[in-house]
Amino acid sequence: MEFSSEEFQRLLSIFREEGSEYLKSLGDGLLHLERDPHDSAILEDIFRNAHNLKGAARILGLTEIASIAHELESIFSLAKDGKMTITPERIDAITESINAINRLLSADVKEEAVNIQKEAEKQPSAKFNRRASDRQSLNTIRVSTEKLDNMMNQVGELLVSKMRLEKRMDDTNLLAALCEGLIKDISRFKRDEIRLKGAKNAVAYINQDRKKCGAIDKISADLARLNDDLIKFTTDFYENQIDLGIVTGGIEESVKNIRMLPLSTIFEAMPKMVRDLSRKLNKKVDLKIEGGSIEIDKRILEGLKDPMVHLLTNCIDHGIEQPDERRRIGKTEEGSINVAAAAVGGYIEITVEDNGKGISIDRIKERVLKKGLVTVDALPALTNEQLINFIFEPGFSTSDIITDISGRGVGMDVVRKNIEELNGLIFVQSEYGKGCKTTIRVPLTLVTVRVILIEISGEVCALPETSIDRILCVKEEAIFTVGDSDIFREGVNILPIGRLHQILGFPKREDEGSKDEYPVIIVESGEKKAAFIVNDIIDEETIILKNLTFPLTKVKNISGAALLGDGRIAIVLSPADIIESLKAVKAAPIKKVKEKEIEKKSVLVVDDSITTRTLEKNILESSGYNVTLAVDGVDAYNKLLEKRFDIIVMDVQMPNMDGFAFTEKARNTQEYGDIPIILLTSLESEVDKRRGIEVGADAYIVKRTFDQSNLIETIRRLI
């Protein structure tokens, strides 16, 4: 976590006081254990003190103190369970560890300590650096991606200049054609005038108007020479333009190739991640990867990292069954996950497929009804494919409990959002009992994009060609209003339809209401599809996509901009955003009410560590919640008798009544059985998590992976 300097110093001051008390209790307990090493009450007490010290240190990012406290906790746990005796020699070593923590507490700890571990993890070891450098060729140098991006921007400017020259070439050709036409008109004028005078009078007429005819001849000759010069100029210009196109295309291709990296760059980390997570969940998983040699733009590669982690996590956590369960249903103990990549035209398709349990359609039906996403009457009409797509809805999860691994309902929503930001698509197929297959389709590069140019309220906008299903004209009488939404029928499908200028906040064009029919673009993103009324369809063009810079990096409905060949700037629209915005316009009043309700929610925070209580209180109050504090399960239950809370956030290991006992007691009462309970603890074993599920906790968050955004998101989802 990151804190402001003032917040960190205030929390550090509280932690020092609390830590000193823990260390004093540990010292007193050790003195007692020298006389009676098997005193279970003392062992329980010092174990809890070490545990709380570790948890508070981890919250503040004081990794050295947390690491030592963790070792002490492990020793006391073994002693408490009768697997180790606290001998005098061990007491000496423990005392030395306590002294080390005391020295760290007294040291001048600065705010930067919060991120020490993260920064250290970013730095490769010296040994690794030496090995890497040995493998590098003498002809290879490292170039920052910022420089490559700058080069690509310059190439973009060069391509725009090339497009402008092409436009000027068209103008020059038009001028030459006009000049040639003028010469022909003059010649025809002279012939016609001679014919009008008649053959007998022709010579006399010419002699009489010789001066006028001489001027016309001179103009005609000048125009002929100008025409010859224009033809020569356009010929040379055309040849130079071809040369410029070849050079520009070569530079563009070279820079794009420099930006390309193999998929193995992110694939290489997958085996370890799968191994670690499968061991943590006591599952056996075989991972196979194909297509790692395919190269893709660095920006897209970076955008794929998080989605791939989410998908693999889902495969292991939700998909692959426990070995004993797989044996029982006739499967091999070891589950399999296949990751395959293939280039298809200018796109890349990545599939992630497992042979686990698949997605339960019945569980999805249960959740969509519970969340009010569909009505009971509408549910039978939905196909399995439509039901599966609900997993991409914000806050949707089929997990029984929220943990540090999954269940928060943000995973697949984040995956879809990230893929759509890459102008990509994602599809999920599943057969319950046999497994699940997810397909991602993204472009190889985001530098050049083929778009359809449209006019909206006098502004030029662009939509990626890949997101456009159809372009058609729709008569006004074909648009119907149902409730507060406009729809129109496209074949057998009924699509939502909206005016794009309203979604973007542009003014209405004066002549918009006078038309009998409107240009309509049907836009798709994944399985979602919607229709949009625009003012005009201009053209199709290949553009150089420019990302928006700060402070416009995240503008709703817009993914970038492009400089067109005629000098105009086109706004590049985000297909996913405009489809979502069409729905959000109708949902805005509901959202406003929900946000207003959140401000009134009350939270009971229960922890015997004053540092942790203070930190959680600050986080929740800054997010608009009313917070009440309790020091253990008994205190929490007494406060619950005085007042009903909307949600409870509590530690597990506490004196008098721990979190498991409190949760079980609350669930067995009619008054408090429905209050959501989040267990926020340092206990991270699968046994403890299963215990949390058994007693009825709604979420289980490990302090080691604690992040305030996860806590807030979990609370919002549960209430």
XYZ file of C-alpha atoms in Angstrom:
719
model
C 0.000 0.000 0.000
C 1.019 3.616 -0.475
C 0.404 6.399 2.042
C 1.020 10.091 2.095
C 4.027 11.090 4.197
C 1.759 12.474 6.920
C -0.402 9.329 7.045
C 2.632 7.054 7.158
C 4.294 8.927 10.027
C 1.060 8.940 12.050
C 0.513 5.204 11.546
C 4.191 4.494 12.231
C 3.945 6.311 15.554
C 0.943 4.164 16.533
C 2.743 1.025 15.358
C 5.845 1.817 17.445
C 3.769 2.092 20.608
C 1.829 -1.062 19.846
C 4.944 -2.938 18.726
C 6.768 -2.081 21.935
C 3.876 -3.572 23.921
C 3.966 -6.744 21.822
C 7.732 -7.080 22.294
C 7.444 -6.535 26.058
C 4.779 -9.258 26.226
C 7.029 -11.552 24.188
C 9.957 -10.890 26.534
C 7.861 -11.519 29.640
C 6.477 -14.685 28.108
C 9.946 -16.008 27.314
C 11.033 -15.453 30.919
C 8.050 -17.507 32.049
C 8.779 -20.244 29.485
C 12.306 -20.641 30.848
C 10.658 -21.907 34.034
C 7.757 -23.743 32.370
C 8.309 -24.343 28.613
C 4.972 -26.184 28.253
C 2.630 -23.503 29.619
C -0.077 -23.563 26.920
C -1.659 -20.252 27.956
C 1.662 -18.401 27.666
C 2.441 -20.108 24.338
C -0.968 -19.069 22.997
C -0.424 -15.503 24.194
C 3.045 -15.024 22.656
C 1.920 -16.723 19.437
C -0.925 -14.213 19.118
C 1.424 -11.296 19.887
C 3.864 -12.404 17.182
C 0.983 -12.889 14.751
C -0.451 -9.414 15.417
C 2.992 -7.823 15.149
C 3.493 -9.483 11.766
C 0.089 -8.383 10.491
C 0.532 -4.752 11.548
C 4.037 -4.611 10.042
C 2.811 -6.036 6.739
C 0.025 -3.484 6.538
C 2.621 -0.692 6.767
C 5.014 -2.422 4.366
C 7.732 -2.902 7.048
C 8.912 -6.137 5.481
C 11.969 -6.775 7.682
C 9.942 -6.613 10.897
C 7.148 -8.678 9.310
C 9.648 -11.322 8.190
C 11.203 -11.719 11.653
C 7.766 -11.754 13.314
C 6.652 -14.428 10.843
C 9.576 -16.667 11.855
C 8.742 -16.154 15.538
C 5.091 -16.958 14.839
C 6.112 -20.217 13.131
C 8.260 -21.238 16.111
C 5.513 -20.459 18.629
C 2.968 -22.304 16.466
C 5.089 -25.468 16.543
C 5.594 -25.118 20.296
C 1.872 -24.506 20.843
C 1.026 -27.682 18.904
C 3.560 -29.714 20.888
C 5.910 -30.202 17.929
C 8.765 -28.194 19.430
C 10.068 -27.404 22.903
C 11.246 -23.906 23.772
C 14.744 -24.731 25.025
C 17.138 -22.176 26.602
C 19.134 -22.124 23.356
C 16.003 -21.307 21.377
C 15.058 -18.632 23.898
C 18.467 -16.998 23.283
C 17.841 -16.986 19.518
C 14.291 -15.650 19.977
C 15.573 -12.932 22.308
C 18.091 -11.891 19.663
C 15.257 -11.647 17.131
C 13.210 -9.505 19.525
C 16.223 -7.222 19.991
C 16.536 -6.941 16.204
C 12.894 -5.862 15.927
C 13.470 -3.357 18.728
C 16.385 -1.863 16.800
C 14.254 -1.630 13.657
C 11.466 0.046 15.624
C 13.914 2.610 16.984
C 15.498 3.259 13.582
C 14.580 6.275 11.446
C 12.014 4.503 9.251
C 10.947 6.667 6.339
C 7.922 6.507 4.074
C 10.001 4.940 1.318
C 10.153 1.770 3.435
C 6.646 0.972 2.225
C 7.901 0.145 -1.240
C 11.324 -1.355 -0.417
C 10.289 -4.881 -1.239
C 8.566 -3.895 -4.474
C 11.559 -1.885 -5.617
C 13.926 -4.714 -4.695
C 11.860 -7.151 -6.701
C 12.103 -4.864 -9.718
C 15.926 -4.942 -9.623
C 17.489 -8.042 -11.197
C 20.303 -9.665 -9.257
C 23.917 -8.999 -10.183
C 24.422 -12.658 -10.971
C 21.497 -12.601 -13.364
C 22.804 -9.437 -15.018
C 26.173 -11.009 -15.649
C 24.659 -14.089 -17.202
C 22.364 -11.982 -19.363
C 25.206 -9.804 -20.561
C 27.259 -12.862 -21.469
C 24.497 -13.942 -23.819
C 24.128 -10.570 -25.495
C 25.678 -10.022 -28.878
C 28.204 -7.239 -29.349
C 25.943 -5.917 -32.118
C 22.995 -5.468 -29.734
C 22.144 -2.400 -27.685
C 19.239 -1.626 -25.362
C 16.857 1.087 -26.539
C 14.201 2.590 -24.278
C 10.614 2.092 -25.371
C 10.091 5.837 -24.959
C 12.584 6.470 -27.760
C 10.867 3.872 -29.923
C 7.517 5.529 -29.272
C 9.002 8.898 -30.257
C 10.372 7.345 -33.457
C 6.960 5.883 -34.216
C 5.368 9.281 -33.681
C 7.832 10.801 -36.162
C 7.014 8.043 -38.637
C 3.369 8.899 -38.120
C 4.052 12.539 -38.974
C 5.948 11.390 -42.064
C 3.012 9.249 -43.166
C 0.644 12.174 -42.656
C 2.950 14.327 -44.818
C 2.851 11.600 -47.458
C -0.958 11.595 -47.376
C -0.985 15.388 -47.720
C 1.302 15.147 -50.751
C -1.073 12.609 -52.253
C -3.872 15.136 -51.770
C -1.768 17.852 -53.427
C -1.027 15.425 -56.251
C -4.747 15.007 -56.800
C -5.141 18.814 -56.848
C -2.303 19.151 -59.373
C -3.832 16.523 -61.628
C -7.124 18.391 -61.451
C -5.379 21.660 -62.374
C -3.678 20.007 -65.351
C -7.005 18.602 -66.487
C -8.617 22.065 -66.227
C -5.757 23.603 -68.202
C -6.077 21.023 -70.942
C -9.818 21.546 -71.046
C -9.333 25.316 -71.365
C -7.015 24.857 -74.362
C -9.619 22.696 -76.055
C -12.329 25.266 -75.310
C -10.265 28.076 -76.920
C -9.610 26.032 -80.053
C -13.275 25.128 -80.292
C -14.221 28.794 -79.794
C -12.028 29.853 -82.741
C -13.436 27.176 -85.027
C -17.006 27.989 -84.092
C -16.510 31.716 -84.692
C -15.022 31.112 -88.133
C -17.957 28.921 -89.083
C -20.396 31.572 -87.939
C -18.901 34.201 -90.272
C -19.186 31.894 -93.241
C -16.549 30.706 -95.604
C -16.637 33.902 -97.809
C -16.205 36.302 -94.995
C -13.794 34.178 -92.982
C -10.589 35.710 -94.355
C -11.979 39.245 -94.079
C -13.107 38.562 -90.518
C -9.727 37.195 -89.527
C -7.934 40.182 -91.112
C -10.321 42.579 -89.407
C -9.862 40.946 -85.962
C -6.275 39.821 -86.461
C -5.206 41.658 -83.297
C -7.864 39.873 -81.212
C -7.038 36.485 -82.726
C -3.329 37.043 -82.114
C -3.998 37.592 -78.422
C -6.069 34.416 -78.269
C -3.308 32.492 -80.049
C -0.746 33.795 -77.540
C -2.963 32.752 -74.597
C -3.478 29.370 -76.208
C 0.278 28.913 -76.704
C 1.001 29.955 -73.113
C -1.592 27.530 -71.843
C -0.099 24.759 -73.975
C 3.369 25.415 -72.503
C 1.845 25.549 -68.990
C 0.093 22.282 -69.666
C 3.365 20.677 -70.816
C 5.100 21.946 -67.651
C 2.275 20.641 -65.487
C 2.439 17.226 -67.149
C 6.214 17.075 -66.603
C 5.810 18.309 -63.004
C 3.103 15.778 -62.183
C 5.164 12.982 -63.743
C 8.218 13.884 -61.628
C 6.015 14.502 -58.588
C 4.380 11.115 -59.013
C 7.756 9.367 -59.243
C 8.999 11.206 -56.133
C 5.794 10.317 -54.343
C 6.338 6.637 -55.135
C 9.919 6.866 -53.817
C 8.696 8.646 -50.672
C 6.051 5.969 -50.168
C 8.646 3.213 -50.440
C 11.010 4.933 -47.984
C 8.214 5.851 -45.552
C 6.759 2.360 -45.671
C 10.203 0.881 -45.059
C 10.846 3.133 -42.053
C 7.395 2.404 -40.660
C 7.884 -1.340 -41.037
C 11.363 -1.179 -39.475
C 10.206 0.778 -36.429
C 7.159 -1.465 -36.037
C 9.420 -4.513 -36.160
C 11.633 -3.022 -33.446
C 8.534 -2.636 -31.252
C 7.511 -6.247 -31.835
C 8.243 -8.772 -29.082
C 7.542 -12.518 -28.950
C 4.593 -13.734 -26.900
C 7.058 -15.867 -24.977
C 7.928 -12.637 -23.136
C 4.751 -13.090 -21.077
C 4.350 -16.838 -21.592
C 7.657 -17.607 -19.824
C 6.282 -16.487 -16.452
C 3.213 -18.716 -16.697
C 4.670 -22.116 -15.659
C 5.922 -20.780 -12.308
C 2.694 -18.893 -11.681
C 0.616 -22.011 -12.442
C 2.892 -24.222 -10.333
C 2.802 -21.889 -7.315
C -0.957 -21.351 -7.420
C -1.797 -25.023 -7.988
C 0.398 -26.011 -5.029
C -1.232 -23.359 -2.874
C -4.652 -24.805 -3.754
C -3.425 -28.428 -3.448
C -4.210 -29.159 -7.099
C -2.253 -30.896 -9.838
C -2.048 -29.003 -13.128
C -0.174 -29.642 -16.377
C 0.388 -26.497 -18.471
C 1.110 -26.635 -22.210
C 2.002 -23.510 -24.217
C 2.153 -23.101 -28.005
C 2.826 -20.112 -30.246
C 5.285 -18.250 -28.037
C 7.431 -17.292 -31.035
C 4.692 -15.109 -32.583
C 5.674 -11.447 -32.378
C 3.271 -8.719 -31.317
C 3.442 -4.998 -30.566
C 4.924 -4.260 -27.140
C 1.939 -2.151 -26.108
C -0.478 -4.988 -26.854
C 1.834 -7.460 -25.143
C 1.758 -5.379 -21.961
C -2.023 -5.100 -22.202
C -2.319 -8.903 -22.352
C -0.387 -9.577 -19.124
C -3.176 -8.986 -16.609
C -5.909 -10.707 -18.658
C -3.743 -13.812 -19.049
C -3.057 -13.917 -15.292
C -6.809 -13.611 -14.587
C -7.671 -16.382 -17.047
C -5.064 -18.805 -15.696
C -6.133 -18.030 -12.127
C -9.743 -18.799 -13.045
C -8.725 -22.071 -14.690
C -6.896 -23.246 -11.567
C -9.187 -21.826 -8.888
C -12.624 -22.294 -10.491
C -11.979 -24.865 -13.214
C -9.555 -27.623 -12.227
C -10.985 -29.882 -9.524
C -9.170 -31.310 -6.491
C -7.320 -34.597 -7.283
C -9.688 -36.743 -5.192
C -12.729 -35.193 -6.883
C -11.230 -35.775 -10.340
C -10.604 -39.431 -9.463
C -14.172 -39.798 -8.228
C -15.676 -38.538 -11.518
C -13.346 -40.610 -13.687
C -10.769 -37.971 -14.626
C -7.012 -38.106 -14.195
C -5.699 -36.562 -10.966
C -3.789 -33.980 -12.981
C -5.809 -31.328 -14.755
C -4.581 -29.697 -17.949
C -4.453 -26.114 -19.207
C -3.554 -25.428 -22.837
C -2.490 -21.953 -23.948
C -2.162 -21.574 -27.723
C -1.518 -18.559 -29.946
C -1.892 -18.255 -33.722
C -1.616 -15.371 -36.198
C -4.743 -14.858 -38.320
C -4.250 -12.095 -40.878
C -3.453 -8.885 -39.031
C -4.707 -10.357 -35.768
C -3.591 -12.844 -33.172
C -5.852 -15.365 -31.472
C -4.956 -16.715 -28.034
C -6.956 -19.570 -26.533
C -6.857 -20.668 -22.896
C -8.533 -24.047 -22.439
C -8.830 -26.319 -19.396
C -10.403 -29.726 -18.773
C -11.914 -28.812 -15.414
C -15.511 -28.553 -14.278
C -16.509 -25.767 -16.684
C -19.067 -23.061 -15.967
C -22.254 -24.027 -14.156
C -25.221 -22.572 -16.031
C -27.438 -23.253 -13.015
C -25.094 -21.236 -10.776
C -25.130 -18.355 -13.273
C -28.941 -18.403 -13.366
C -29.003 -18.283 -9.567
C -26.614 -15.318 -9.472
C -28.250 -13.259 -12.232
C -31.599 -13.577 -10.493
C -30.074 -12.671 -7.138
C -28.351 -9.594 -8.610
C -31.495 -8.584 -10.499
C -29.796 -8.706 -13.904
C -32.784 -10.517 -15.447
C -36.320 -11.306 -14.348
C -37.672 -14.776 -13.640
C -39.942 -14.478 -16.688
C -37.100 -13.494 -19.040
C -34.631 -16.144 -17.827
C -35.985 -19.140 -19.841
C -35.571 -17.210 -23.114
C -31.802 -16.787 -22.633
C -29.440 -19.206 -24.378
C -26.441 -20.750 -22.621
C -24.146 -18.440 -24.603
C -26.063 -15.387 -23.401
C -25.965 -16.634 -19.817
C -22.211 -17.265 -19.957
C -21.683 -13.670 -21.059
C -22.965 -12.506 -17.660
C -19.555 -13.447 -16.225
C -18.269 -10.236 -17.839
C -20.700 -8.074 -15.848
C -19.080 -5.869 -13.163
C -19.231 -7.502 -9.740
C -20.365 -10.892 -11.087
C -18.858 -14.008 -9.497
C -19.947 -17.601 -8.946
C -17.435 -18.134 -6.126
C -18.803 -19.063 -2.691
C -16.412 -16.716 -0.889
C -14.187 -13.774 -1.726
C -10.479 -14.523 -1.189
C -7.138 -13.054 -2.163
C -7.219 -15.325 -5.243
C -10.731 -14.846 -6.601
C -14.377 -14.194 -5.906
C -14.343 -10.392 -5.845
C -16.324 -10.309 -9.106
C -13.852 -8.020 -10.854
C -11.692 -10.581 -12.684
C -13.523 -11.211 -15.961
C -14.848 -7.654 -16.038
C -11.244 -6.422 -15.941
C -10.231 -8.955 -18.591
C -12.902 -7.763 -21.017
C -12.134 -4.093 -20.354
C -8.408 -4.593 -20.977
C -8.998 -6.551 -24.175
C -11.457 -3.971 -25.502
C -8.928 -1.201 -24.832
C -6.650 -3.092 -27.232
C -9.429 -3.048 -29.877
C -9.833 -6.759 -29.284
C -12.617 -9.255 -28.612
C -13.053 -12.042 -26.054
C -15.358 -15.077 -26.185
C -16.004 -17.877 -23.685
C -17.277 -21.385 -24.449
C -17.956 -23.990 -21.791
C -19.508 -27.400 -21.279
C -20.233 -28.171 -17.655
C -18.190 -31.095 -16.403
C -15.769 -31.011 -19.339
C -14.009 -27.658 -19.204
C -13.865 -24.107 -20.450
C -12.284 -22.369 -23.451
C -11.608 -18.635 -23.678
C -10.569 -17.028 -26.969
C -8.931 -13.611 -27.177
C -8.535 -11.809 -30.514
C -6.350 -8.694 -30.677
C -4.591 -6.830 -33.518
C -0.865 -7.409 -34.020
C -0.274 -3.674 -33.746
C -2.163 -0.577 -32.638
C -0.034 1.851 -34.659
C -1.998 1.774 -37.933
C -5.747 1.186 -37.867
C -8.281 0.898 -40.674
C -11.265 3.089 -39.758
C -14.586 4.390 -41.042
C -14.744 8.192 -40.877
C -18.077 9.636 -39.775
C -19.431 13.125 -39.131
C -21.094 13.944 -35.814
C -22.306 17.530 -35.272
C -19.676 18.854 -37.676
C -16.831 16.900 -36.031
C -14.923 14.107 -37.769
C -14.859 10.882 -35.755
C -13.513 7.432 -36.545
C -14.540 3.895 -35.636
C -12.250 0.859 -36.131
C -13.395 -1.082 -39.166
C -13.219 -4.350 -37.209
C -15.900 -3.137 -34.788
C -18.459 -2.282 -37.485
C -20.985 -4.970 -38.312
C -23.091 -3.068 -40.864
C -23.793 0.404 -42.239
C -27.331 1.134 -43.379
C -30.043 3.775 -43.635
C -32.930 3.564 -41.187
C -36.264 5.320 -41.625
C -37.576 7.217 -38.625
C -40.717 5.078 -38.450
C -38.517 1.973 -37.970
C -37.339 3.286 -34.588
C -39.554 2.431 -31.613
C -39.552 3.562 -28.003
C -39.953 0.899 -25.328
C -39.990 2.332 -21.817
C -37.250 4.959 -21.883
C -35.124 3.234 -24.546
C -35.104 3.491 -28.343
C -34.848 0.258 -30.328
C -35.041 -0.880 -33.928
C -35.403 -4.267 -35.549
C -32.528 -5.601 -37.632
C -33.761 -8.816 -39.218
C -34.785 -11.062 -36.341
C -32.703 -9.073 -33.859
C -33.871 -6.108 -31.816
C -31.050 -3.658 -31.129
C -30.790 -0.622 -28.872
C -30.256 2.536 -30.915
C -29.075 5.999 -29.940
C -27.851 9.262 -31.425
C -24.081 9.387 -31.184
C -24.009 13.154 -30.640
C -26.009 12.709 -27.420
C -23.654 10.029 -26.101
C -20.586 12.162 -26.844
C -22.174 15.355 -25.525
C -21.982 17.147 -28.900
C -24.600 19.761 -29.887
C -27.458 18.717 -32.161
C -27.062 19.673 -35.825
C -29.762 22.109 -37.020
C -30.965 19.980 -39.951
C -31.004 16.713 -38.009
C -34.750 16.568 -37.420
C -35.659 17.266 -41.064
C -34.539 13.902 -42.479
C -36.810 10.976 -43.313
C -34.006 8.460 -42.840
C -30.681 8.424 -41.024
C -27.260 6.865 -41.606
C -26.844 4.164 -38.957
C -23.742 2.214 -37.945
C -24.161 -1.099 -36.124
C -21.204 -1.458 -33.752
C -20.179 -4.650 -31.962
C -17.841 -5.371 -29.068
C -17.556 -8.994 -28.041
C -21.096 -10.325 -27.840
C -22.590 -6.847 -27.401
C -24.104 -4.974 -30.324
C -25.829 -1.594 -30.685
C -26.858 0.850 -33.415
C -25.862 4.512 -33.600
C -27.332 7.336 -35.675
C -24.673 9.600 -37.228
C -24.905 12.705 -39.421
C -22.904 11.329 -42.343
C -20.559 8.555 -43.482
C -17.454 10.271 -44.903
C -14.944 7.651 -46.046
C -12.739 4.769 -44.974
C -9.057 5.353 -44.331
C -5.941 3.917 -42.698
C -4.871 6.179 -39.845
C -1.937 6.511 -37.486
C -3.529 6.142 -34.055
C -2.236 8.631 -31.489
C -2.777 7.901 -27.808
C -4.121 10.739 -25.719
C -1.643 12.184 -23.237
C -2.126 13.413 -19.672
C -4.566 14.677 -18.487
C -6.704 13.075 -21.218
C -5.359 9.529 -20.896
C -8.721 8.122 -19.769
C -11.551 9.923 -21.544
C -14.837 8.041 -21.682
C -15.852 6.897 -25.206
C -12.536 7.987 -26.799
C -9.514 5.757 -27.438
C -7.276 8.226 -29.280
C -6.959 10.697 -32.134
C -5.577 10.797 -35.663
C -4.312 13.501 -38.029
C -5.924 13.016 -41.435
C -4.314 13.691 -44.786
C -6.316 16.894 -45.297
C -5.048 18.285 -41.976
C -8.208 17.628 -39.963
C -8.070 15.817 -36.614
C -10.336 12.793 -36.183
C -11.523 11.590 -32.774
C -11.131 7.803 -32.591
C -14.042 6.330 -30.642
C -13.973 3.310 -28.335
C -16.609 0.781 -29.523
C -16.922 -0.841 -26.086
C -17.378 2.504 -24.343
C -20.049 3.902 -26.647
C -22.070 0.677 -26.380
C -21.791 0.854 -22.594
C -22.624 4.571 -22.596
C -25.810 3.938 -24.563
C -26.928 1.710 -21.693
C -25.482 3.959 -18.969
C -27.497 6.981 -20.101
C -30.670 5.119 -19.147
C -29.119 3.721 -15.967
C -27.734 7.035 -14.684
C -30.563 7.826 -12.218
C -30.245 4.358 -10.618
C -26.488 4.729 -10.271
C -26.893 8.105 -8.616
C -29.240 6.654 -6.003
C -26.812 3.834 -5.258
C -23.898 6.197 -4.751
C -26.032 8.268 -2.405
C -26.950 5.181 -0.421
C -23.304 4.131 -0.033
C -22.551 7.284 1.945
C -24.918 6.106 4.697
C -23.503 2.587 5.094
C -22.026 1.633 8.470
C -19.055 -0.674 9.004
C -17.972 -2.467 12.184
C -14.168 -2.952 12.194
C -12.896 -5.592 14.641
C -9.174 -6.110 15.331
C -7.088 -6.360 18.490
C -4.263 -4.412 16.804
C -4.652 -0.660 17.238
C -2.470 -0.053 14.154
C -4.691 -2.192 11.955
C -7.887 -0.732 13.431
C -6.681 2.830 12.846
C -5.567 2.092 9.287
C -8.826 0.391 8.311
C -10.855 3.170 9.941
C -8.966 5.822 7.914
C -9.440 3.889 4.658
C -13.166 3.343 5.155
C -13.990 6.833 6.415
C -12.160 8.379 3.451
C -14.461 6.300 1.215
C -17.601 7.695 2.841
C -18.476 4.972 5.378
C -19.434 5.390 9.043
C -16.995 3.266 11.067
C -17.316 1.768 14.561
C -14.334 -0.005 16.183
C -14.193 -3.135 18.373
C -11.149 -4.839 19.934
C -12.265 -8.495 19.814
C -15.216 -10.770 19.084
C -16.922 -10.212 22.436
C -16.661 -6.429 22.109
C -17.974 -6.691 18.542
C -20.981 -8.765 19.580
C -21.845 -6.288 22.336
C -21.731 -3.428 19.815
C -23.897 -5.481 17.475
C -26.514 -5.748 20.225
C -26.567 -1.950 20.471
C -26.720 -1.184 16.731
C -27.158 -3.026 13.451
C -24.305 -2.614 10.944
C -24.362 -2.989 7.156
C -21.124 -4.998 7.074
C -18.424 -6.300 9.444
C -14.664 -6.351 8.727
C -12.744 -8.385 11.295
C -9.488 -10.135 12.120
C -9.464 -13.865 12.919
C -6.962 -14.325 15.735
C -8.141 -12.239 18.700
C -8.483 -12.812 22.456
C -11.795 -13.717 24.147
C -13.577 -14.562 20.861
C -11.821 -14.973 17.511
C -13.202 -14.142 14.073
C -14.257 -17.710 13.247
C -16.220 -18.052 16.499
C -17.862 -14.643 16.049
C -18.896 -15.404 12.454
C -20.330 -18.781 13.423
C -22.262 -17.235 16.327
C -23.633 -14.407 14.161
C -24.730 -16.820 11.432
C -26.706 -18.859 13.969
C -28.846 -15.869 14.952
C -31.906 -14.661 13.090
C -31.116 -10.987 13.714
C -27.542 -10.927 12.392
C -27.365 -13.971 10.116
C -27.630 -11.903 6.936
C -24.956 -9.264 7.730
C -21.973 -9.656 5.339
C -18.722 -10.510 7.163
C -15.227 -9.994 5.714
C -12.343 -11.788 7.422
C -9.149 -9.714 7.028
C -6.329 -11.809 8.475
C -2.700 -12.920 8.246
C -3.774 -16.584 8.144
C -3.342 -17.660 4.522
C -3.459 -21.466 4.500
C -6.166 -23.267 2.536
C -7.306 -24.921 5.784
C -8.038 -21.511 7.304
C -9.828 -20.329 4.155
C -12.025 -23.434 4.141
C -12.748 -22.802 7.819
C -13.855 -19.286 6.838
C -16.274 -20.730 4.274
C -17.626 -23.262 6.765
C -18.464 -20.677 9.438
C -20.201 -18.457 6.869
C -17.789 -15.637 5.995
C -18.591 -13.755 2.787
C -14.988 -12.767 2.011
C -11.504 -13.794 3.138
C -8.719 -11.270 2.510
C -5.095 -12.007 3.426
C -3.210 -9.074 4.957
C -0.052 -9.980 3.069
C -1.816 -9.166 -0.207
C -3.941 -6.401 1.295
C -4.782 -3.454 -0.927
C -7.285 -0.799 0.081
C -8.958 -0.796 -3.353
C -9.683 -4.535 -2.967
C -11.262 -3.942 0.438
C -13.449 -1.083 -0.820
C -14.469 -3.037 -3.936
C -15.332 -6.089 -1.816
C -17.468 -4.012 0.575
C -19.310 -2.345 -2.310
C -20.013 -5.693 -3.885
C -21.342 -7.247 -0.689
C -23.638 -4.380 0.288
